[in-house]
XYZ file of C-alpha atoms in Angstrom:
226
model
C -52.506 -284.690 39.002
C -54.651 -285.463 42.023
C -58.217 -286.421 42.860
C -60.663 -284.419 44.943
C -63.319 -286.576 46.624
C -66.457 -284.584 47.470
C -68.896 -286.029 50.039
C -72.336 -284.787 50.919
C -73.199 -285.159 54.600
C -75.200 -288.096 55.919
C -78.935 -287.936 56.449
C -79.729 -284.956 58.660
C -82.820 -284.305 60.790
C -85.225 -282.953 58.181
C -88.529 -281.813 59.691
C -87.102 -281.647 63.227
C -86.426 -278.495 65.256
C -82.677 -278.849 64.600
C -81.953 -280.028 61.077
C -78.204 -279.575 61.540
C -77.386 -282.926 63.114
C -77.232 -286.394 61.668
C -79.988 -288.892 62.199
C -79.129 -292.357 63.467
C -79.124 -293.537 59.850
C -76.934 -290.584 58.845
C -74.282 -291.719 61.331
C -74.399 -295.246 59.903
C -74.121 -293.923 56.334
C -71.028 -291.902 57.222
C -69.266 -294.758 58.952
C -70.116 -297.139 56.107
C -68.625 -294.696 53.585
C -65.432 -294.573 55.633
C -65.236 -298.357 55.697
C -65.709 -298.505 51.934
C -63.045 -295.858 51.277
C -60.552 -297.613 53.552
C -60.941 -300.825 51.564
C -60.881 -299.063 48.208
C -57.933 -296.797 48.970
C -55.884 -299.683 50.337
C -56.576 -301.637 47.160
C -55.803 -298.686 44.863
C -52.929 -297.376 47.032
C -54.594 -293.965 47.393
C -53.663 -291.610 50.208
C -55.639 -288.541 51.320
C -53.359 -285.611 52.164
C -55.853 -282.771 52.724
C -59.362 -282.683 54.200
C -61.640 -279.646 53.865
C -65.093 -279.325 55.376
C -67.750 -276.778 56.226
C -68.341 -275.667 59.795
C -71.841 -277.107 60.228
C -72.558 -279.845 62.768
C -73.667 -282.288 60.085
C -70.355 -281.802 58.260
C -68.347 -282.504 61.414
C -70.449 -285.534 62.362
C -70.135 -286.939 58.836
C -66.376 -286.515 58.889
C -66.131 -288.122 62.337
C -68.137 -291.132 61.160
C -66.047 -291.485 58.024
C -62.803 -291.157 59.954
C -63.943 -293.815 62.439
C -64.868 -296.190 59.633
C -61.649 -295.584 57.712
C -59.273 -295.343 60.652
C -58.124 -291.848 59.637
C -56.472 -289.391 62.021
C -56.292 -286.363 59.695
C -57.373 -282.973 61.007
C -59.781 -281.208 58.618
C -59.421 -277.601 57.570
C -62.737 -275.897 58.338
C -64.017 -273.420 55.734
C -67.225 -271.450 56.230
C -67.387 -271.087 52.455
C -68.378 -274.767 52.248
C -71.505 -274.268 54.358
C -74.973 -274.810 52.960
C -77.424 -271.988 52.341
C -80.140 -271.461 54.969
C -83.236 -273.059 53.427
C -85.578 -271.554 56.022
C -84.299 -268.030 55.386
C -84.623 -268.608 51.656
C -88.196 -269.879 51.857
C -89.198 -266.902 54.021
C -88.380 -264.598 51.101
C -91.157 -266.168 49.016
C -93.451 -267.471 51.776
C -93.208 -265.297 54.938
C -95.932 -267.225 56.781
C -94.853 -270.197 58.957
C -94.924 -273.551 57.198
C -96.438 -276.694 58.653
C -93.997 -279.456 59.513
C -93.406 -281.392 56.235
C -94.643 -284.713 57.569
C -96.781 -285.759 54.584
C -95.761 -286.324 50.952
C -97.714 -283.247 49.817
C -96.193 -280.962 52.440
C -92.750 -282.353 51.564
C -93.281 -281.524 47.871
C -94.647 -278.091 48.794
C -91.523 -277.362 50.843
C -89.210 -278.139 47.950
C -91.338 -276.238 45.407
C -90.952 -273.158 47.588
C -87.240 -273.802 48.013
C -86.766 -274.066 44.256
C -88.560 -270.738 43.715
C -86.554 -269.095 46.496
C -83.242 -270.329 45.112
C -84.072 -268.961 41.671
C -84.895 -265.534 43.127
C -81.717 -265.475 45.253
C -79.521 -266.500 42.343
C -81.057 -263.769 40.172
C -80.429 -261.148 42.871
C -84.133 -260.424 43.393
C -84.036 -261.339 47.091
C -81.524 -261.261 49.938
C -82.390 -263.800 52.657
C -81.718 -262.696 56.228
C -78.343 -263.691 57.610
C -77.123 -265.128 54.315
C -74.434 -264.053 51.871
C -75.359 -262.888 48.419
C -75.355 -265.635 45.821
C -72.119 -264.206 44.411
C -70.479 -264.459 47.835
C -71.760 -268.028 48.240
C -70.178 -269.016 44.920
C -66.954 -267.218 45.834
C -66.545 -269.380 48.943
C -66.776 -272.521 46.825
C -64.454 -271.149 44.157
C -61.869 -270.358 46.831
C -61.997 -273.924 48.165
C -61.580 -275.359 44.661
C -58.683 -272.974 44.011
C -56.993 -274.045 47.232
C -57.187 -277.676 46.156
C -55.803 -276.929 42.679
C -52.953 -274.682 43.796
C -51.968 -275.964 47.237
C -52.649 -279.720 47.285
C -49.830 -281.877 46.011
C -51.713 -285.139 46.523
C -55.360 -286.131 46.936
C -58.010 -284.184 48.838
C -61.347 -284.896 50.494
C -64.149 -282.340 50.918
C -67.161 -282.823 53.223
C -69.968 -280.364 52.571
C -73.633 -280.117 51.559
C -75.698 -280.491 48.409
C -75.706 -276.791 47.540
C -71.931 -276.226 47.625
C -71.132 -279.561 45.972
C -73.680 -278.973 43.190
C -72.320 -275.449 42.741
C -68.792 -276.849 42.497
C -69.944 -279.177 39.719
C -71.655 -276.296 37.947
C -68.524 -274.159 38.148
C -66.325 -276.928 36.753
C -68.752 -277.663 33.889
C -69.725 -274.035 33.257
C -73.472 -274.616 33.631
C -76.034 -271.855 34.327
C -76.613 -271.243 38.025
C -80.203 -272.519 37.789
C -78.948 -275.936 36.678
C -77.309 -276.435 40.055
C -80.739 -276.307 41.726
C -81.810 -279.505 40.001
C -78.439 -281.123 40.696
C -78.741 -280.178 44.346
C -82.241 -281.584 44.789
C -81.099 -284.964 43.438
C -77.848 -285.470 45.317
C -78.072 -288.241 47.890
C -76.760 -288.408 51.449
C -73.088 -289.453 51.644
C -72.989 -289.431 47.834
C -69.473 -289.373 46.440
C -68.229 -287.201 43.572
C -64.700 -287.219 42.170
C -62.882 -284.378 40.404
C -59.462 -284.844 38.892
C -57.334 -281.730 39.240
C -54.060 -280.117 38.263
C -52.854 -276.570 38.992
C -54.938 -275.186 36.095
C -58.303 -276.944 36.237
C -60.667 -279.520 37.677
C -62.281 -282.255 35.565
C -65.319 -284.304 36.595
C -64.812 -288.063 36.944
C -67.932 -289.183 38.841
C -71.015 -287.607 40.395
C -73.609 -288.592 43.030
C -72.467 -292.203 43.395
C -73.158 -294.543 46.332
C -70.687 -297.400 45.869
C -70.664 -297.993 49.639
C -74.415 -298.684 49.646
C -74.587 -301.264 46.902
C -76.374 -304.480 47.769
C -79.851 -305.348 49.066
C -78.813 -304.928 52.718
C -78.378 -301.172 52.093
C -81.505 -300.593 50.020
C -83.197 -298.554 52.750
C -80.060 -296.543 53.499
C -80.451 -294.365 50.371
C -81.832 -290.950 51.384
C -81.969 -287.391 50.062
C -82.515 -285.039 53.037
């Protein structure tokens, strides 16, 4: 029996030309999570044996911040199957015209309404966004990572990824409809921690979307979603 710790990346650069990099706050969130896990794992005598992460810049930067905070020297296994979907490519399938930069509350809500519609169409097989896998292939990449943890990890594992893959992993473990993972995804917070217990046959959910490293008034403004 082991535990898989799933971490969503720190705050990225939403609304900027390059979303795929952490903001200054995102770097602080990642390092703070590492500090928290170092203290917790020392207290609970937990050791991480395997680290998996996607190949995106925000995954690498989150891992590097966590490792610096925790004092870890593990080398992650990089899996493309843990990468996030391309939100811009998805939105273009339902709204081909360029969108204004989402720098107001209304434009922000409009962006995510379009994304929700686009995800539903992609999941149902009605659209195929440019440069993206099919939804079935996206799910397969996550299933393969979960299978690797169950069948090849003898201890505890850590996974650094994005809201889409982590929400999909939860949906696969609980057997929810694909559409349910959209709502889970849109509510998962940056550097949120989820925990799955696993054995060679199955995963079981212990916690979801928690921020134990950001408890306290000094971290109130560190809680973000994008």
